[in-house]
Tab-separated table of C-alpha atoms and ligand atoms in Angstrom:
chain	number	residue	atom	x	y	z
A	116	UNK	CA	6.816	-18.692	0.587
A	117	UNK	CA	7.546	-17.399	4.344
A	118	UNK	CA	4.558	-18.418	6.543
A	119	UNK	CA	3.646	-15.170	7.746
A	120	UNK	CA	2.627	-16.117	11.300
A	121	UNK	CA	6.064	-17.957	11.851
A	122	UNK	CA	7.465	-14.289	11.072
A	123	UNK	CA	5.041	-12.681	13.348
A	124	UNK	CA	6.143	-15.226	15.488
A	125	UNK	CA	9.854	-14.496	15.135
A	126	UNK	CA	9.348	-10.583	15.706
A	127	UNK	CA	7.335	-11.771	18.980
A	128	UNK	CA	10.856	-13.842	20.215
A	129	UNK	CA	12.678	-11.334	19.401
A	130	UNK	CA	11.586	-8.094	21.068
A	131	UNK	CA	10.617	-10.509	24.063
A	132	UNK	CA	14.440	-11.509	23.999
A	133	UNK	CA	15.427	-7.643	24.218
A	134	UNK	CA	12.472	-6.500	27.221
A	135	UNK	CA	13.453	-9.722	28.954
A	136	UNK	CA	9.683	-10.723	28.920
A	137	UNK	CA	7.740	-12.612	31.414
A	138	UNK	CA	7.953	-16.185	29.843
A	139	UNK	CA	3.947	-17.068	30.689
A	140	UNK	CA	3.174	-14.015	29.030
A	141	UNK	CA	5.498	-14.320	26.135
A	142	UNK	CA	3.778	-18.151	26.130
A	143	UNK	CA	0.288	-16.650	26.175
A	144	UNK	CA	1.111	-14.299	23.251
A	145	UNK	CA	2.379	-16.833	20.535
A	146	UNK	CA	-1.255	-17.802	19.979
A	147	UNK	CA	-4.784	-15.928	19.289
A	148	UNK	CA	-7.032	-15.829	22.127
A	149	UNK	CA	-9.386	-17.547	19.622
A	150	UNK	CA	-9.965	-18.155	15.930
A	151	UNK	CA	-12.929	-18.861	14.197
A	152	UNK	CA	-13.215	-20.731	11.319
A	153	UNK	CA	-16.926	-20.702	9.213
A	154	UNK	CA	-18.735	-21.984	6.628
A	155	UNK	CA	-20.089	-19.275	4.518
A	156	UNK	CA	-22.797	-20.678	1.995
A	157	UNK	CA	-24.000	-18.382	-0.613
A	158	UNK	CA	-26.867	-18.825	-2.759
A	159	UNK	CA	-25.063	-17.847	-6.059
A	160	UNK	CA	-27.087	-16.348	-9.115
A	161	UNK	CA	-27.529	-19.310	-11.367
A	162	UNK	CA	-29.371	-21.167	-8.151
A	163	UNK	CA	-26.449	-23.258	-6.922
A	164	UNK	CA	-24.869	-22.925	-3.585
A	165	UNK	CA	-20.864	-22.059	-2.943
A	166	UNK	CA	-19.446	-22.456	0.082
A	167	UNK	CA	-16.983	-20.366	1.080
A	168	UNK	CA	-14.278	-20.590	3.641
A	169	UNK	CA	-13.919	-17.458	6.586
A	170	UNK	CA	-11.879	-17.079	9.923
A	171	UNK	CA	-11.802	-14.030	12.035
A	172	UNK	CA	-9.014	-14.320	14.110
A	173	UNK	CA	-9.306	-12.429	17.671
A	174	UNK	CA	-5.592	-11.689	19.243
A	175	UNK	CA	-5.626	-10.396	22.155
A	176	UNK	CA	-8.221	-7.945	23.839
A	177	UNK	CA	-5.931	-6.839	27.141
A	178	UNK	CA	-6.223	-3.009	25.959
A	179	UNK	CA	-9.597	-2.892	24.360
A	180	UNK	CA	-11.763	-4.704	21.765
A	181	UNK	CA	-10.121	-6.730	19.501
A	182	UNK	CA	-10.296	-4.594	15.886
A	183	UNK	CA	-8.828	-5.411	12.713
A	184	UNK	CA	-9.938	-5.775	8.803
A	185	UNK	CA	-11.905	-7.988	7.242
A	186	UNK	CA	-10.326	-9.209	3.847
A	187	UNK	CA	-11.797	-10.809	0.615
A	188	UNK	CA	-9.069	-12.594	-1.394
A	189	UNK	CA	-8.360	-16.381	-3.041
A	190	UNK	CA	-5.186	-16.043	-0.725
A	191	UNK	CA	-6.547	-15.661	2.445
A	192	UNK	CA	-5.560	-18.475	4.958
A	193	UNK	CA	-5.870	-19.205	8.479
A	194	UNK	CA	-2.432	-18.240	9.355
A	195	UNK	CA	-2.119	-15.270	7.642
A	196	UNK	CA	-5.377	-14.236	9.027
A	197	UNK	CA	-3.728	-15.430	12.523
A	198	UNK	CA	0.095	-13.099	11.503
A	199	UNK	CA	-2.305	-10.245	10.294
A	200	UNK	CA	-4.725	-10.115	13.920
A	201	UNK	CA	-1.407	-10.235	15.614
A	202	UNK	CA	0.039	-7.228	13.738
A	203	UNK	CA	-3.077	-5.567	14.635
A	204	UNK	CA	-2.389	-5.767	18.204
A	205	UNK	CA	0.937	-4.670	17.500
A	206	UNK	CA	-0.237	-1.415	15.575
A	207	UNK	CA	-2.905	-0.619	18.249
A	208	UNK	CA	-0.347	-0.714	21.144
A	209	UNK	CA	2.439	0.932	19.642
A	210	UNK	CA	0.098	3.878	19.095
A	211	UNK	CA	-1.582	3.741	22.340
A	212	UNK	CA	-5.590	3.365	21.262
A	213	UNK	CA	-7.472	1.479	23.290
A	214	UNK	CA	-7.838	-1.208	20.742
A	215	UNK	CA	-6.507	-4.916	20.964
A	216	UNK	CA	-5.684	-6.847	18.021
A	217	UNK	CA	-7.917	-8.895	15.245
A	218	UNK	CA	-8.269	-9.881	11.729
A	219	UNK	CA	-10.858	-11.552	9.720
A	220	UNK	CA	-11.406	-12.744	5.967
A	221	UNK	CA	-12.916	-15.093	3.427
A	222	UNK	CA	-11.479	-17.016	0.773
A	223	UNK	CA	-13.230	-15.588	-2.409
A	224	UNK	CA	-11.758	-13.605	-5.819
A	225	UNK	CA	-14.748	-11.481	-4.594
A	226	UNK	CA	-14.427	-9.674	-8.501
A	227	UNK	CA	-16.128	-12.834	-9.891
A	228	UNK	CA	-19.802	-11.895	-7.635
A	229	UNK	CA	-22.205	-10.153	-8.520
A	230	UNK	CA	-23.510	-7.215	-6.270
A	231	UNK	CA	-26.273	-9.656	-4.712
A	232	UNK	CA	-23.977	-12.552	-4.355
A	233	UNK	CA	-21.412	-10.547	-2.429
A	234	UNK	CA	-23.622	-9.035	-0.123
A	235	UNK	CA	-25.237	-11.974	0.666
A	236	UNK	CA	-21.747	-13.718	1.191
A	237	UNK	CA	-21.270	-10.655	3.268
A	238	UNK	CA	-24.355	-11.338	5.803
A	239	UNK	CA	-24.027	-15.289	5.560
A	240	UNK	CA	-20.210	-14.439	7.619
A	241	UNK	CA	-21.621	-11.697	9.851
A	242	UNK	CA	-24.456	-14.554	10.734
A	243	UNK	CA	-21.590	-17.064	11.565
A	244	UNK	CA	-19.786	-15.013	13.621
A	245	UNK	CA	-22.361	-12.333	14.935
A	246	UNK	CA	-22.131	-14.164	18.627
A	247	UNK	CA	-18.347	-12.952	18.978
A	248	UNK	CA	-18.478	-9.703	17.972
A	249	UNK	CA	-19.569	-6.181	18.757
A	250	UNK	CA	-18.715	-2.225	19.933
A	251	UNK	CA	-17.221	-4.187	23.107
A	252	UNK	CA	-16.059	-6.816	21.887
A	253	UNK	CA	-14.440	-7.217	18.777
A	254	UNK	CA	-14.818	-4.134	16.274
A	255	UNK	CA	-14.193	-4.661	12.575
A	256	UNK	CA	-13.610	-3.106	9.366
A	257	UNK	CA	-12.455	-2.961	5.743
A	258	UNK	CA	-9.298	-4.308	4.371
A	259	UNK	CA	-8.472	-5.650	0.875
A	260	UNK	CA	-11.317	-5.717	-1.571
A	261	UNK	CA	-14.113	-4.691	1.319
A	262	UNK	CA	-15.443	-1.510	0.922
A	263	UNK	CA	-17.672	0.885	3.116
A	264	UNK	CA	-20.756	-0.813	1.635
A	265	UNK	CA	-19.751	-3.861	2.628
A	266	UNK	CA	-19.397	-2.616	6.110
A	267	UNK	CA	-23.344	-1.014	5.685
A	268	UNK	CA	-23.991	-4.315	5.101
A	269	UNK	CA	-22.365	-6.125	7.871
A	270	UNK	CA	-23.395	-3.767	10.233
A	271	UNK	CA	-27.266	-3.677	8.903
A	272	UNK	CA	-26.795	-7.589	9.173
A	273	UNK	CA	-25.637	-7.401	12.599
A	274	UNK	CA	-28.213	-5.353	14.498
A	275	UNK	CA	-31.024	-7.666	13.112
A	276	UNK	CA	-29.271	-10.087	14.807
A	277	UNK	CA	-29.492	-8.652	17.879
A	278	UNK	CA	-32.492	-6.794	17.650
A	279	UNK	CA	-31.191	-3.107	18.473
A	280	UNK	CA	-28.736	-0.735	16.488
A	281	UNK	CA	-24.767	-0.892	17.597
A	282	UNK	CA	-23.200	1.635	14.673
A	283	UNK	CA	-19.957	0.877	16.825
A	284	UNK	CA	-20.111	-2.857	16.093
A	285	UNK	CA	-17.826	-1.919	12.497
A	286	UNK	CA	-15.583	1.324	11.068
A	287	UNK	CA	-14.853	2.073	7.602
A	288	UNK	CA	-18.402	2.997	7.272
A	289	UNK	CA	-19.180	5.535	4.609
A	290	UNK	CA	-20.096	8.538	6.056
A	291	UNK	CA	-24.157	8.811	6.243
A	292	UNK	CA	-23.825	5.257	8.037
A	293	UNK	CA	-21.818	6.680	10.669
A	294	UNK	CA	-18.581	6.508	9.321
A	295	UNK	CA	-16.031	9.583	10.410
A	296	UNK	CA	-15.390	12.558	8.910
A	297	UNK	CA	-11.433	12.813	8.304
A	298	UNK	CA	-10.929	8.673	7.760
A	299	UNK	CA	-9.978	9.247	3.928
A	300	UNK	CA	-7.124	11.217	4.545
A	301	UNK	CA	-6.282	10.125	8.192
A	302	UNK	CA	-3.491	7.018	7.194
A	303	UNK	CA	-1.271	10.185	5.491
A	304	UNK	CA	-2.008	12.932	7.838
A	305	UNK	CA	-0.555	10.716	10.340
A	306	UNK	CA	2.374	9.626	8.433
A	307	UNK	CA	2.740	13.385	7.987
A	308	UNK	CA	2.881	13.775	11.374
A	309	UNK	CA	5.269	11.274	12.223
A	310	UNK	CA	7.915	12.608	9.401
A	311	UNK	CA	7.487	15.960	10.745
A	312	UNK	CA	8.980	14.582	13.989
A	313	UNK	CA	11.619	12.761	12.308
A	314	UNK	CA	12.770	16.059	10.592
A	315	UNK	CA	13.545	17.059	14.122
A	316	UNK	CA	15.511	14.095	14.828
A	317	UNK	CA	17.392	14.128	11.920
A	318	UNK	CA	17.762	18.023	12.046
A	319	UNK	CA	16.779	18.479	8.433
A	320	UNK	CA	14.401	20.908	6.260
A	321	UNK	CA	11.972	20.083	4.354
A	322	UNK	CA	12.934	22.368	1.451
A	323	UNK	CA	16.229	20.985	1.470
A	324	UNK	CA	14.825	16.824	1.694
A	325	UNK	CA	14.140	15.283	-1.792
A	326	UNK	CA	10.981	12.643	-1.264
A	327	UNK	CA	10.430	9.687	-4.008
A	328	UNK	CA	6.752	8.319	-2.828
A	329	UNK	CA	5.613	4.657	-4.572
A	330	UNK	CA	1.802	4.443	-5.103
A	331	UNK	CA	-0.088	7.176	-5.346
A	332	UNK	CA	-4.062	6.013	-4.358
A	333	UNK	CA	-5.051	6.623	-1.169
A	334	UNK	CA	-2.452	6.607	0.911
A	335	UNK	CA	0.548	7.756	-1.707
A	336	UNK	CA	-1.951	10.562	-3.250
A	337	UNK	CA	-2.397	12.126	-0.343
A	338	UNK	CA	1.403	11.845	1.263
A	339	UNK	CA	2.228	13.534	-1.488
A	340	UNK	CA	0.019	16.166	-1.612
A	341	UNK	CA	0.343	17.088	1.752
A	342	UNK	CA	4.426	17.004	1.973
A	343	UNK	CA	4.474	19.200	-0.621
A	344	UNK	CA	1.961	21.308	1.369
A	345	UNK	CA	4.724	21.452	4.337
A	346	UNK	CA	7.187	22.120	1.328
A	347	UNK	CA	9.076	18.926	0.680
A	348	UNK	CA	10.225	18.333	-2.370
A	349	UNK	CA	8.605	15.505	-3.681
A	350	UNK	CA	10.850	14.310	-6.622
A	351	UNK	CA	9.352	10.701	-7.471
A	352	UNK	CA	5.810	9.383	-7.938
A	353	UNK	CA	4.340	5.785	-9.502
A	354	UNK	CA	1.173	3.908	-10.070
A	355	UNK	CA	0.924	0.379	-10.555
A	356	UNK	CA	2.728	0.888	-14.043
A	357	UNK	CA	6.036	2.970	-13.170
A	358	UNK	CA	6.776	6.618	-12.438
A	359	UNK	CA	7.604	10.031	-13.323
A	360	UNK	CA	11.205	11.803	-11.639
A	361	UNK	CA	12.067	15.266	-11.611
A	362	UNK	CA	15.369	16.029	-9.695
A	363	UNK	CA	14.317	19.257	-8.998
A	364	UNK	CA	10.850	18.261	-7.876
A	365	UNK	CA	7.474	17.225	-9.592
A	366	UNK	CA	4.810	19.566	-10.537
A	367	UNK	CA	1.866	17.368	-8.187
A	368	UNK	CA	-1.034	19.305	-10.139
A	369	UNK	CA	-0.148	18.676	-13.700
A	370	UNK	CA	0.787	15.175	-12.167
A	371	UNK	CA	-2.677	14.185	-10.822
A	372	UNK	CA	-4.586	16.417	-13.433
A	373	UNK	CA	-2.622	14.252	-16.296
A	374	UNK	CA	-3.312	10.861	-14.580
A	375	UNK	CA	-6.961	11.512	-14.059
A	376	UNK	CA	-7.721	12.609	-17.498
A	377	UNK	CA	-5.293	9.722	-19.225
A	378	UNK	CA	-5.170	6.770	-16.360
A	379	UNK	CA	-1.367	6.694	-16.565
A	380	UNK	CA	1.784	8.912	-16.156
A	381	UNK	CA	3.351	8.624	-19.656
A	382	UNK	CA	3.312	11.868	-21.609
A	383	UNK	CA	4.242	14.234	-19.178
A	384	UNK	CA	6.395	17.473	-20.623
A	385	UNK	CA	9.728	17.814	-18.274
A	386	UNK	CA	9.609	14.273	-16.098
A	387	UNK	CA	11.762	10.892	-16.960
A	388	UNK	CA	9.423	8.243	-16.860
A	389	UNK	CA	10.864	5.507	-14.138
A	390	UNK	CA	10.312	1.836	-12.959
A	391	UNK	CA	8.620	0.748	-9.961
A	392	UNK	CA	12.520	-0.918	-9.461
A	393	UNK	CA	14.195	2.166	-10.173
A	394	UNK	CA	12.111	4.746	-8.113
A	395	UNK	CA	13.225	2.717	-5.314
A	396	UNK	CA	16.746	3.476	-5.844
A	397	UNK	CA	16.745	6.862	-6.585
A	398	UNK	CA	18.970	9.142	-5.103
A	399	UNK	CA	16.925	10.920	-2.390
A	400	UNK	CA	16.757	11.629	1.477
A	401	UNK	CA	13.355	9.445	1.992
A	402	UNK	CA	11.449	7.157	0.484
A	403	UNK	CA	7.523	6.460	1.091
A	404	UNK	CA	6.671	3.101	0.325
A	405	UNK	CA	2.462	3.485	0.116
A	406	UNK	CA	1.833	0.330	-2.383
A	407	UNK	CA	2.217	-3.131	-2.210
A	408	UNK	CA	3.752	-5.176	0.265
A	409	UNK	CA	7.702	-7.267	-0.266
A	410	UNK	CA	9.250	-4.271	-2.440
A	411	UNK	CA	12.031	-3.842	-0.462
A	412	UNK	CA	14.326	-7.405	-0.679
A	413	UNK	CA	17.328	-8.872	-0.260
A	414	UNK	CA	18.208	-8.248	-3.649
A	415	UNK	CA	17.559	-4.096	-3.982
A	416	UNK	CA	18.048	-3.164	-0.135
A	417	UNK	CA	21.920	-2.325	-0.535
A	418	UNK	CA	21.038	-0.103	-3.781
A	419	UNK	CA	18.479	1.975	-1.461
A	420	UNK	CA	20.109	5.458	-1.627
A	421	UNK	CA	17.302	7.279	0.847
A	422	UNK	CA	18.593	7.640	4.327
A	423	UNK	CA	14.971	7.182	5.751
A	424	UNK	CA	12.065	5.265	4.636
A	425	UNK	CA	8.765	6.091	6.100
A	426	UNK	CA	6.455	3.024	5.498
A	427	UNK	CA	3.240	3.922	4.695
A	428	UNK	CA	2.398	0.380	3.029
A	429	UNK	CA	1.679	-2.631	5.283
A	430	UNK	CA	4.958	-4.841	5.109
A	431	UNK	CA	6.845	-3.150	2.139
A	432	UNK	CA	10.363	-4.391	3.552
A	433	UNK	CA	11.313	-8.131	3.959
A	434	UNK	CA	12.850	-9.019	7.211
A	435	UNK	CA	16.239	-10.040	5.296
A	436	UNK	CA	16.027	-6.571	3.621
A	437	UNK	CA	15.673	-5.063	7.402
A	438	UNK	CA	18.530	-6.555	8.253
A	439	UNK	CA	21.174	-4.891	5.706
A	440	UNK	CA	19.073	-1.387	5.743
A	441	UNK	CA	19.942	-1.492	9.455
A	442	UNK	CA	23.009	-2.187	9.072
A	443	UNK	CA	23.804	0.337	6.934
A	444	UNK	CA	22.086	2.631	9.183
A	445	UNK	CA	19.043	3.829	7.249
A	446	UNK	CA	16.595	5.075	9.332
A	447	UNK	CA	13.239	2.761	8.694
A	448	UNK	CA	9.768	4.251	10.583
A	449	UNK	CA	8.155	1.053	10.287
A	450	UNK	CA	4.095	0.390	8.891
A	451	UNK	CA	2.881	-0.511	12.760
A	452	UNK	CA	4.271	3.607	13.626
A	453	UNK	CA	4.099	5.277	9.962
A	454	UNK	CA	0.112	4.079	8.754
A	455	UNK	CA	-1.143	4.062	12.204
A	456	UNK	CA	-3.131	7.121	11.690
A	457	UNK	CA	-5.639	4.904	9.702
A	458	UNK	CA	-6.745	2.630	12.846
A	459	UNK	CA	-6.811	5.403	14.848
A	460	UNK	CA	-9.272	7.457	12.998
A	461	UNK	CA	-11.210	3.964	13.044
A	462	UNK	CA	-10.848	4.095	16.974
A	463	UNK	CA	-12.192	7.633	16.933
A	464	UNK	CA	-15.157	6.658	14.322
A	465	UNK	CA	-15.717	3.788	17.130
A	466	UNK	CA	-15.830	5.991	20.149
A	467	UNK	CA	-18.123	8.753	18.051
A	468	UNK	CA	-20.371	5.865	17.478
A	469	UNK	CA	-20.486	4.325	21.003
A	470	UNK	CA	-20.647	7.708	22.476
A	471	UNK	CA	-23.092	9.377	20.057
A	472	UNK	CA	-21.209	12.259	18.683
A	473	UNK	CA	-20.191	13.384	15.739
A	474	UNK	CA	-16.752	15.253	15.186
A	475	UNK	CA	-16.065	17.278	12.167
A	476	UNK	CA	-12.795	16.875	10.008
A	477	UNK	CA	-10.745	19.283	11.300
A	478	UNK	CA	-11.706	17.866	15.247
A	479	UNK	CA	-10.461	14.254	13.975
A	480	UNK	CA	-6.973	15.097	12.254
A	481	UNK	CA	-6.330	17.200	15.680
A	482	UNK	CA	-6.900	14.754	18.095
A	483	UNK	CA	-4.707	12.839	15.524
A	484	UNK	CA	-1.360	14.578	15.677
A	485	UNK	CA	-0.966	14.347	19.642
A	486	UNK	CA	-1.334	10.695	19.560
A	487	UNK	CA	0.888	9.993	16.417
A	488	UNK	CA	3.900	12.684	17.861
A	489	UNK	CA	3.410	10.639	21.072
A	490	UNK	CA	3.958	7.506	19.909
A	491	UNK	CA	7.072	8.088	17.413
A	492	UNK	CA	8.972	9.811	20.370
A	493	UNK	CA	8.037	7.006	22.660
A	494	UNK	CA	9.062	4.037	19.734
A	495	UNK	CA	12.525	6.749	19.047
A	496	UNK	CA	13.507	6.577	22.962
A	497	UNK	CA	12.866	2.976	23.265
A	498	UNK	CA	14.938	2.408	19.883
A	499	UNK	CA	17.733	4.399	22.248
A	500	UNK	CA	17.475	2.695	24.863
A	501	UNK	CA	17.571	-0.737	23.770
A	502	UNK	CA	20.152	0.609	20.734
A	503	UNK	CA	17.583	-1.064	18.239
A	504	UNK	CA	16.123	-0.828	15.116
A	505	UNK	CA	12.643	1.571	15.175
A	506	UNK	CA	10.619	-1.680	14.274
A	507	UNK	CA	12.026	-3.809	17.192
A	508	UNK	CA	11.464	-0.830	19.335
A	509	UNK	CA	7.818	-0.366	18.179
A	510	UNK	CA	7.424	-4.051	18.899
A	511	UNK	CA	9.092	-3.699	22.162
A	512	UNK	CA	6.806	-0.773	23.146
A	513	UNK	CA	3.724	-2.522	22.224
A	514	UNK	CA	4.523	-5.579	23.711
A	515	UNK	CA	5.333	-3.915	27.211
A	516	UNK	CA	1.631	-2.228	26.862
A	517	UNK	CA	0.073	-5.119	26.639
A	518	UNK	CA	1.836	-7.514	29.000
A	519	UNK	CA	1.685	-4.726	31.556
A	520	UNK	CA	-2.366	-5.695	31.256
A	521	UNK	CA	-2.333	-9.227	30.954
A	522	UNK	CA	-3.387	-11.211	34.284
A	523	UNK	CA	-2.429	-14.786	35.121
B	111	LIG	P1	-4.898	2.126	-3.096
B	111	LIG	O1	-5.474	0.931	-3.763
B	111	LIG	O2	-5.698	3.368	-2.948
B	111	LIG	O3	-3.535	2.554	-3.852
B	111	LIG	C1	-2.523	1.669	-4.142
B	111	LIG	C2	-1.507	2.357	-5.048
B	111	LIG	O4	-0.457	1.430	-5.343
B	111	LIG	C3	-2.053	2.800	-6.408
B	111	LIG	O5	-1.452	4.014	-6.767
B	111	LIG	C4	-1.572	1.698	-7.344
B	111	LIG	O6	-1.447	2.154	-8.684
B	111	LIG	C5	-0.232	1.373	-6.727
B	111	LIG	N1	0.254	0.035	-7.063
B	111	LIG	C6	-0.455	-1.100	-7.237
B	111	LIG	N2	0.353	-2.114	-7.583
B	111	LIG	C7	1.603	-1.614	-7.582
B	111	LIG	C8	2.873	-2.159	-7.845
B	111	LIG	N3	3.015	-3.451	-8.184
B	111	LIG	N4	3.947	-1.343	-7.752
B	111	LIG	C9	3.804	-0.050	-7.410
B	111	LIG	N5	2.633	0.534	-7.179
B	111	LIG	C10	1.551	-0.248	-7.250
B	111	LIG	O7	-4.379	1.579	-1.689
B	111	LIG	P2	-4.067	2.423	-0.366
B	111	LIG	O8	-5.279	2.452	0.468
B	111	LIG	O9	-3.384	3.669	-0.770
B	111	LIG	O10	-3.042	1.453	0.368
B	111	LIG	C11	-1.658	1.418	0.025
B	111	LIG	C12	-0.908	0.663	1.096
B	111	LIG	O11	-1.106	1.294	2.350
B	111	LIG	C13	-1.318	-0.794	1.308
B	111	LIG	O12	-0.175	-1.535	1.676
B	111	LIG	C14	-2.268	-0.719	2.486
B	111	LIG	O13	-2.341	-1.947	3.199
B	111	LIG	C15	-1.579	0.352	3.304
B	111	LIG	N6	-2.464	1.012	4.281
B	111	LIG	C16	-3.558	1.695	3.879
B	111	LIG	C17	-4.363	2.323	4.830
B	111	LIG	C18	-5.538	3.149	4.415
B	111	LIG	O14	-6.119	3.806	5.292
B	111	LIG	N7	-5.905	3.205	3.138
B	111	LIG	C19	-4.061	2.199	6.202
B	111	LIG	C20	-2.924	1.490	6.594
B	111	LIG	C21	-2.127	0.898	5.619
């Protein structure tokens, strides 16, 4: 398997090749400003105690705190935790938050705790790293298999620690615990937002553009729903199993009625059930990856009919498969642009916390659009300038943001 921070790594070189970067700053940017690694023993139901393994991984903080998940999984490692904090950074530049880049995470198949053992794995980390965090300092949140609970948790943990309440010390918060309105649906509206300027670019309608969308929780659910609300016609949809097509577009509310009541999208009158493979191929004007990461690979990239892809998932396309998409010219609105409007909702539940206000929905998903239309025409000129691929030019964009604040 790739090592993921060697590829973060490569990306780095690369778009520091292109902006002809500093080569002490490019230097100071191949490593975290500082990882932490802890030991995170749990006093486990029967009586014994497990020790678990956590980092959190703090990138760089030239633009703001450092902010970035925190993930439970067996899989989680030092250097992915290290490639992850640095995509962070990434993602917070390109988009222009005042945010800098981290990532943190424990190695545990979380599923196998009980309720009290994980949230007393949760405090034990918070207790190990408590010292290097905070609203101005580094600002967490939820990633794979941590939950808004989790962050109740952390954050309760936290201000015991030191003594006084700082709600902006962690986002994903559910909503009584000062999480922000509008975070559910923020990752889509702003992927919304960014398509809607791509329309332009491309001068196409949305009546006239046939979407296939893979995934349909969170972030694929609501895509959907709300590209049909600007009247795209979204032909393909899938869950974990495979998906339903409809050349002529997909009926979303029998769709999502069907797959609540039943759990899967068989048995639908008037659709032809589909692979999670053959969705991806389908003959349509964009795909929305908003599942899993590695779908698009070497070996399915040339069969990609879809002129644009709009990724909504976090690392859907492999950097081999980047390399024939571009050069057959498919337009690609990479994950650090496309589900940016998810960590900057976080940013706004942050500065609601640290300020003590309290927007309502319709408040967050308008300060929203200005900052996602912003930051796709300022990624589309730089891919112009440079004659680049929209990834390299997000990376390029970023980058300049934060060297322009780095001081040797
Ligand atoms: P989710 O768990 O709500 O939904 C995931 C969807 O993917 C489900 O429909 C599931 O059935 C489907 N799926 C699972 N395995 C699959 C497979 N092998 N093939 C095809 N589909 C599969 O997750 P989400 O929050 O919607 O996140 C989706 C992606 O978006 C992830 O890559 C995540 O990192 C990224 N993302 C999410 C947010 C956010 O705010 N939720 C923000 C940025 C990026």
């Amino acid at each position: 398997m790739q090592n993921p921070f060697e590829n973060a790594l490569k990306q780095l070189e690369k778009a520091a090749n292109i902006m002809n970067l500093d080569k002490n700053i490019h230097a100071i940017l191949k490593q975290p400003d500082r990882v932490l690694t802890v030991a995170v023993p749990v006093r486990m139901d029967d009586g014994e105690v497990k020790v678990f393994t956590g980092f959190r991984s703090q990138y760089n903080d030239s633009l703001g705190p450092y902010k970035g998940g925190i993930r439970y999984h067996e899989n989680v490692s030092l250097d992915e935790v290290r490639a992850l904090s640095f995509w962070m950074m990434v993602k917070c530049a390109t988009v222009n938050i005042p945010m800098g880049g981290g990532k943190g995470g424990i190695i545990v198949d979380s599923k196998k705790l009980s309720e009290g053992e994980l949230e007393r794995m949760s405090r034990e980390y918070i207790r190990k790293i408590w010292r290097e965090i905070g609203s101005d300092k580094d600002v967490p949140a939820p990633d794979m298999y941590t939950t808004p609970k989790i962050m109740g948790w952390m954050r309760d943990e936290y201000e015991k620690l030191i003594g006084k309440s700082d709600p902006g010390v962690i986002t994903g918060k559910a909503i009584a615990d000062g999480g922000s309105e509008g975070r559910e649906q923020a990752t889509a509206q702003g992927g919304v937002y960014v398509t809607r300027e791509l329309m332009k670019k491309m001068n196409w309608r949305a009546a006239d553009t046939k979407v296939a969308i893979q995934g349909m929780g969170n972030v694929g659910g609501f895509m959907a729903k709300l590209l049909a609300k600007d009247g795209f016609k979204i032909v393909a949809l899938s869950d974990s199993k495979g998906g339903v097509y409809n050349p002529d577009g997909l009926d979303l509310d029998t769709i999502f009625v069907h797959k609540e009541k039943t759990g899967s999208l068989t048995g639908i009158d008037g659709v032809q059930n589909v692979s999670n493979a053959e969705l991806l191929e389908l003959p349509v004007d964009i795909l929305v990856p908003s599942a899993m990461e590695n779908q698009i690979t070497v070996d399915n990239a040339a069969n990609i009919k879809a002129k644009v892809i709009v990724e909504m998932a976090n690392g859907p396309t492999t950097p081999e498969a980047d390399e024939i998409l571009s050069q057959r010219g498919t337009v690609l609105v990479p994950d650090v642009l496309a589900n940016a409007g998810g960590v900057t909702v976080s940013c706004f539940e942050w500065e609601q916390n640290v300020k003590n206000l309290k927007w309502s929905e319709d408040e967050v998903l308008t300060k929203l659009k200005p900052i996602m239309v912003a930051a796709f025409n300022e990624v589309w000129e730089t891919k112009e300038k440079y004659n680049v691929p929209m990834r390299t030019a997000a990376f390029v964009k970023a980058i300049e943001r934060v060297a322009g604040k780095i001081k040797i």
